[in-house]
């Protein structure tokens, strides 16, 4: 009984996202992107309430929450600055999926390997991978803004991203 409104909310949001993706695929780019951005933003703000930082003030939780803001920024930039579509998508992929993946992977690794106490601590390796990914993201965005240094900035971005992923992997392996 108490689940019905929540299920209805999720089904409606899912259908609206499918509608947004469908509109975009049929060349109604602005309409599809607007619908996607508004649905995702509403969910993050109303349901997840990302404007309220959760109680644990650990690096992995902060990076996870930062990635939620990158989701909104990437989707809105994708809509509002179509000339910078690649940059907006890299904001999503590098700023969101990298941070979310390794933040959640940190949780999975420590809980499944019996190191639950690590979840409640600020691990230096988490700071290393988070800052490395953010530097990589800034360099990747900079590549679109400074085309005269495009390939150099891409190479630096890849290096910082790889260094962060390598630090994470070395620590948890």
PDB file of C-alpha atoms in Angstrom:
ATOM      1  CA  UNK A   1       0.000   0.000   0.000  1.00  0.00           C
ATOM      2  CA  UNK A   2       2.715   2.487   0.915  1.00  0.00           C
ATOM      3  CA  UNK A   3       4.803   1.464  -2.074  1.00  0.00           C
ATOM      4  CA  UNK A   4       2.212   2.244  -4.735  1.00  0.00           C
ATOM      5  CA  UNK A   5       2.877   6.026  -4.973  1.00  0.00           C
ATOM      6  CA  UNK A   6       6.634   5.441  -5.078  1.00  0.00           C
ATOM      7  CA  UNK A   7       6.340   2.736  -7.738  1.00  0.00           C
ATOM      8  CA  UNK A   8       4.092   5.049  -9.748  1.00  0.00           C
ATOM      9  CA  UNK A   9       6.698   7.810  -9.435  1.00  0.00           C
ATOM     10  CA  UNK A  10       9.489   5.524 -10.683  1.00  0.00           C
ATOM     11  CA  UNK A  11       7.417   4.117 -13.542  1.00  0.00           C
ATOM     12  CA  UNK A  12       6.396   7.619 -14.609  1.00  0.00           C
ATOM     13  CA  UNK A  13       9.996   8.874 -14.432  1.00  0.00           C
ATOM     14  CA  UNK A  14      11.179   5.857 -16.413  1.00  0.00           C
ATOM     15  CA  UNK A  15       8.546   6.372 -19.097  1.00  0.00           C
ATOM     16  CA  UNK A  16       9.400  10.069 -19.329  1.00  0.00           C
ATOM     17  CA  UNK A  17      13.098   9.200 -19.737  1.00  0.00           C
ATOM     18  CA  UNK A  18      12.250   6.735 -22.491  1.00  0.00           C
ATOM     19  CA  UNK A  19      10.123   9.439 -24.123  1.00  0.00           C
ATOM     20  CA  UNK A  20      13.024  11.899 -23.878  1.00  0.00           C
ATOM     21  CA  UNK A  21      15.468   9.443 -25.444  1.00  0.00           C
ATOM     22  CA  UNK A  22      12.913   8.611 -28.154  1.00  0.00           C
ATOM     23  CA  UNK A  23      12.354  12.289 -28.978  1.00  0.00           C
ATOM     24  CA  UNK A  24      16.094  12.823 -29.194  1.00  0.00           C
ATOM     25  CA  UNK A  25      16.574   9.805 -31.465  1.00  0.00           C
ATOM     26  CA  UNK A  26      13.910  11.142 -33.866  1.00  0.00           C
ATOM     27  CA  UNK A  27      15.829  14.434 -34.238  1.00  0.00           C
ATOM     28  CA  UNK A  28      13.796  16.456 -31.747  1.00  0.00           C
ATOM     29  CA  UNK A  29      17.031  17.045 -29.894  1.00  0.00           C
ATOM     30  CA  UNK A  30      16.068  20.018 -27.747  1.00  0.00           C
ATOM     31  CA  UNK A  31      12.726  18.518 -26.662  1.00  0.00           C
ATOM     32  CA  UNK A  32      14.257  15.154 -25.803  1.00  0.00           C
ATOM     33  CA  UNK A  33      17.199  16.654 -23.969  1.00  0.00           C
ATOM     34  CA  UNK A  34      14.951  19.036 -22.041  1.00  0.00           C
ATOM     35  CA  UNK A  35      12.655  16.226 -20.942  1.00  0.00           C
ATOM     36  CA  UNK A  36      15.627  14.102 -19.861  1.00  0.00           C
ATOM     37  CA  UNK A  37      17.298  16.966 -17.984  1.00  0.00           C
ATOM     38  CA  UNK A  38      14.111  17.989 -16.182  1.00  0.00           C
ATOM     39  CA  UNK A  39      13.200  14.428 -15.123  1.00  0.00           C
ATOM     40  CA  UNK A  40      16.693  13.596 -13.866  1.00  0.00           C
ATOM     41  CA  UNK A  41      17.067  16.955 -12.095  1.00  0.00           C
ATOM     42  CA  UNK A  42      13.669  16.605 -10.433  1.00  0.00           C
ATOM     43  CA  UNK A  43      14.557  13.110  -9.247  1.00  0.00           C
ATOM     44  CA  UNK A  44      17.939  14.151  -7.865  1.00  0.00           C
ATOM     45  CA  UNK A  45      16.533  17.213  -6.112  1.00  0.00           C
ATOM     46  CA  UNK A  46      13.144  15.918  -4.915  1.00  0.00           C
ATOM     47  CA  UNK A  47      13.770  12.227  -4.280  1.00  0.00           C
ATOM     48  CA  UNK A  48      17.495  11.981  -3.489  1.00  0.00           C
ATOM     49  CA  UNK A  49      17.606  15.534  -2.065  1.00  0.00           C
ATOM     50  CA  UNK A  50      21.188  16.011  -3.157  1.00  0.00           C
ATOM     51  CA  UNK A  51      21.195  19.518  -1.715  1.00  0.00           C
ATOM     52  CA  UNK A  52      21.439  17.862   1.728  1.00  0.00           C
ATOM     53  CA  UNK A  53      24.808  16.238   2.284  1.00  0.00           C
ATOM     54  CA  UNK A  54      24.447  12.863   4.025  1.00  0.00           C
ATOM     55  CA  UNK A  55      25.801  12.316   7.524  1.00  0.00           C
ATOM     56  CA  UNK A  56      29.045  10.498   6.654  1.00  0.00           C
ATOM     57  CA  UNK A  57      31.549  13.160   5.651  1.00  0.00           C
ATOM     58  CA  UNK A  58      33.931  10.723   4.022  1.00  0.00           C
ATOM     59  CA  UNK A  59      35.616  11.373   0.691  1.00  0.00           C
ATOM     60  CA  UNK A  60      33.845   8.594  -1.176  1.00  0.00           C
ATOM     61  CA  UNK A  61      30.422   9.895  -0.089  1.00  0.00           C
ATOM     62  CA  UNK A  62      31.367  13.461  -1.047  1.00  0.00           C
ATOM     63  CA  UNK A  63      32.598  12.344  -4.457  1.00  0.00           C
ATOM     64  CA  UNK A  64      29.412  10.332  -4.941  1.00  0.00           C
ATOM     65  CA  UNK A  65      27.308  13.408  -4.212  1.00  0.00           C
ATOM     66  CA  UNK A  66      29.488  15.567  -6.438  1.00  0.00           C
ATOM     67  CA  UNK A  67      28.848  13.131  -9.263  1.00  0.00           C
ATOM     68  CA  UNK A  68      25.095  13.726  -8.878  1.00  0.00           C
ATOM     69  CA  UNK A  69      25.688  17.418  -9.560  1.00  0.00           C
ATOM     70  CA  UNK A  70      27.768  16.499 -12.595  1.00  0.00           C
ATOM     71  CA  UNK A  71      24.798  14.500 -13.898  1.00  0.00           C
ATOM     72  CA  UNK A  72      22.623  17.602 -13.838  1.00  0.00           C
ATOM     73  CA  UNK A  73      25.362  19.858 -15.202  1.00  0.00           C
ATOM     74  CA  UNK A  74      26.126  17.480 -18.058  1.00  0.00           C
ATOM     75  CA  UNK A  75      22.489  17.062 -19.051  1.00  0.00           C
ATOM     76  CA  UNK A  76      21.744  20.802 -18.930  1.00  0.00           C
ATOM     77  CA  UNK A  77      24.929  21.688 -20.819  1.00  0.00           C
ATOM     78  CA  UNK A  78      24.019  19.051 -23.389  1.00  0.00           C
ATOM     79  CA  UNK A  79      20.725  20.896 -23.881  1.00  0.00           C
ATOM     80  CA  UNK A  80      21.818  24.526 -23.576  1.00  0.00           C
ATOM     81  CA  UNK A  81      25.184  24.397 -25.382  1.00  0.00           C
ATOM     82  CA  UNK A  82      24.695  22.009 -28.310  1.00  0.00           C
ATOM     83  CA  UNK A  83      27.977  23.168 -29.877  1.00  0.00           C
ATOM     84  CA  UNK A  84      29.728  21.676 -26.843  1.00  0.00           C
ATOM     85  CA  UNK A  85      27.899  18.358 -26.944  1.00  0.00           C
ATOM     86  CA  UNK A  86      31.084  16.280 -26.696  1.00  0.00           C
ATOM     87  CA  UNK A  87      32.275  18.309 -23.718  1.00  0.00           C
ATOM     88  CA  UNK A  88      28.907  17.885 -21.969  1.00  0.00           C
ATOM     89  CA  UNK A  89      28.961  14.149 -22.578  1.00  0.00           C
ATOM     90  CA  UNK A  90      32.502  13.904 -21.218  1.00  0.00           C
ATOM     91  CA  UNK A  91      31.311  15.766 -18.148  1.00  0.00           C
ATOM     92  CA  UNK A  92      28.746  13.000 -17.749  1.00  0.00           C
ATOM     93  CA  UNK A  93      31.046  10.101 -18.501  1.00  0.00           C
ATOM     94  CA  UNK A  94      34.169  11.250 -16.675  1.00  0.00           C
ATOM     95  CA  UNK A  95      32.581  13.310 -13.925  1.00  0.00           C
ATOM     96  CA  UNK A  96      29.729  10.966 -13.236  1.00  0.00           C
ATOM     97  CA  UNK A  97      30.496   7.423 -14.171  1.00  0.00           C
ATOM     98  CA  UNK A  98      34.118   7.438 -13.001  1.00  0.00           C
ATOM     99  CA  UNK A  99      33.290   8.956  -9.620  1.00  0.00           C
ATOM    100  CA  UNK A 100      30.127   6.913  -9.113  1.00  0.00           C
ATOM    101  CA  UNK A 101      31.732   3.659 -10.213  1.00  0.00           C
ATOM    102  CA  UNK A 102      34.752   3.856  -7.941  1.00  0.00           C
ATOM    103  CA  UNK A 103      32.794   5.339  -5.021  1.00  0.00           C
ATOM    104  CA  UNK A 104      30.292   2.490  -5.164  1.00  0.00           C
ATOM    105  CA  UNK A 105      33.058  -0.022  -5.902  1.00  0.00           C
ATOM    106  CA  UNK A 106      34.776   1.143  -2.712  1.00  0.00           C
ATOM    107  CA  UNK A 107      31.618   0.267  -0.794  1.00  0.00           C
ATOM    108  CA  UNK A 108      31.285  -3.101  -2.474  1.00  0.00           C
ATOM    109  CA  UNK A 109      34.923  -4.073  -1.947  1.00  0.00           C
ATOM    110  CA  UNK A 110      35.091  -3.121   1.724  1.00  0.00           C
ATOM    111  CA  UNK A 111      31.760  -4.735   2.581  1.00  0.00           C
ATOM    112  CA  UNK A 112      32.360  -7.995   0.707  1.00  0.00           C
ATOM    113  CA  UNK A 113      35.924  -8.417   1.908  1.00  0.00           C
ATOM    114  CA  UNK A 114      35.250  -7.891   5.603  1.00  0.00           C
ATOM    115  CA  UNK A 115      36.785  -4.410   5.860  1.00  0.00           C
ATOM    116  CA  UNK A 116      33.575  -2.586   6.782  1.00  0.00           C
ATOM    117  CA  UNK A 117      35.465  -0.213   9.081  1.00  0.00           C
ATOM    118  CA  UNK A 118      37.226   1.268   6.018  1.00  0.00           C
ATOM    119  CA  UNK A 119      33.861   2.607   4.796  1.00  0.00           C
ATOM    120  CA  UNK A 120      33.674   4.999   7.717  1.00  0.00           C
ATOM    121  CA  UNK A 121      37.197   6.381   7.243  1.00  0.00           C
ATOM    122  CA  UNK A 122      38.688   8.931   4.907  1.00  0.00           C
ATOM    123  CA  UNK A 123      41.040   6.771   2.899  1.00  0.00           C
ATOM    124  CA  UNK A 124      43.876   8.667   1.180  1.00  0.00           C
ATOM    125  CA  UNK A 125      43.468   6.510  -1.931  1.00  0.00           C
ATOM    126  CA  UNK A 126      39.896   7.755  -2.328  1.00  0.00           C
ATOM    127  CA  UNK A 127      41.136  11.338  -2.259  1.00  0.00           C
ATOM    128  CA  UNK A 128      43.822  10.416  -4.815  1.00  0.00           C
ATOM    129  CA  UNK A 129      41.392   8.851  -7.292  1.00  0.00           C
ATOM    130  CA  UNK A 130      38.760  11.544  -6.785  1.00  0.00           C
ATOM    131  CA  UNK A 131      41.161  14.442  -7.285  1.00  0.00           C
ATOM    132  CA  UNK A 132      42.834  12.648 -10.212  1.00  0.00           C
ATOM    133  CA  UNK A 133      39.463  12.178 -11.922  1.00  0.00           C
ATOM    134  CA  UNK A 134      38.511  15.808 -11.312  1.00  0.00           C
ATOM    135  CA  UNK A 135      41.815  17.001 -12.784  1.00  0.00           C
ATOM    136  CA  UNK A 136      41.285  14.659 -15.751  1.00  0.00           C
ATOM    137  CA  UNK A 137      37.798  16.071 -16.198  1.00  0.00           C
ATOM    138  CA  UNK A 138      39.052  19.675 -16.100  1.00  0.00           C
ATOM    139  CA  UNK A 139      41.760  18.847 -18.646  1.00  0.00           C
ATOM    140  CA  UNK A 140      39.251  17.093 -20.927  1.00  0.00           C
ATOM    141  CA  UNK A 141      36.891  20.074 -20.780  1.00  0.00           C
ATOM    142  CA  UNK A 142      39.885  22.324 -21.394  1.00  0.00           C
ATOM    143  CA  UNK A 143      40.676  20.372 -24.564  1.00  0.00           C
ATOM    144  CA  UNK A 144      37.389  21.558 -26.096  1.00  0.00           C
ATOM    145  CA  UNK A 145      37.909  25.118 -24.909  1.00  0.00           C
ATOM    146  CA  UNK A 146      41.560  25.351 -26.073  1.00  0.00           C
ATOM    147  CA  UNK A 147      41.742  23.522 -29.401  1.00  0.00           C
ATOM    148  CA  UNK A 148      45.347  24.636 -30.003  1.00  0.00           C
ATOM    149  CA  UNK A 149      46.391  22.292 -27.155  1.00  0.00           C
ATOM    150  CA  UNK A 150      43.713  19.668 -27.817  1.00  0.00           C
ATOM    151  CA  UNK A 151      45.841  16.523 -28.057  1.00  0.00           C
ATOM    152  CA  UNK A 152      48.205  17.531 -25.260  1.00  0.00           C
ATOM    153  CA  UNK A 153      45.261  18.143 -22.925  1.00  0.00           C
ATOM    154  CA  UNK A 154      43.671  14.838 -23.944  1.00  0.00           C
ATOM    155  CA  UNK A 155      46.908  13.012 -23.171  1.00  0.00           C
ATOM    156  CA  UNK A 156      47.200  14.713 -19.775  1.00  0.00           C
ATOM    157  CA  UNK A 157      43.546  13.965 -19.008  1.00  0.00           C
ATOM    158  CA  UNK A 158      44.040  10.299 -19.861  1.00  0.00           C
ATOM    159  CA  UNK A 159      47.157  10.165 -17.706  1.00  0.00           C
ATOM    160  CA  UNK A 160      45.433  11.657 -14.662  1.00  0.00           C
ATOM    161  CA  UNK A 161      42.418   9.392 -15.108  1.00  0.00           C
ATOM    162  CA  UNK A 162      44.647   6.335 -15.419  1.00  0.00           C
ATOM    163  CA  UNK A 163      46.710   7.367 -12.375  1.00  0.00           C
ATOM    164  CA  UNK A 164      43.547   7.647 -10.272  1.00  0.00           C
ATOM    165  CA  UNK A 165      42.191   4.308 -11.453  1.00  0.00           C
ATOM    166  CA  UNK A 166      45.576   2.671 -10.921  1.00  0.00           C
ATOM    167  CA  UNK A 167      45.846   4.049  -7.362  1.00  0.00           C
ATOM    168  CA  UNK A 168      42.378   2.735  -6.546  1.00  0.00           C
ATOM    169  CA  UNK A 169      43.085  -0.676  -8.065  1.00  0.00           C
ATOM    170  CA  UNK A 170      46.498  -1.038  -6.402  1.00  0.00           C
ATOM    171  CA  UNK A 171      45.069  -0.227  -2.977  1.00  0.00           C
ATOM    172  CA  UNK A 172      42.064  -2.524  -3.142  1.00  0.00           C
ATOM    173  CA  UNK A 173      43.804  -5.409  -4.871  1.00  0.00           C
TER     174      UNK A 173
END
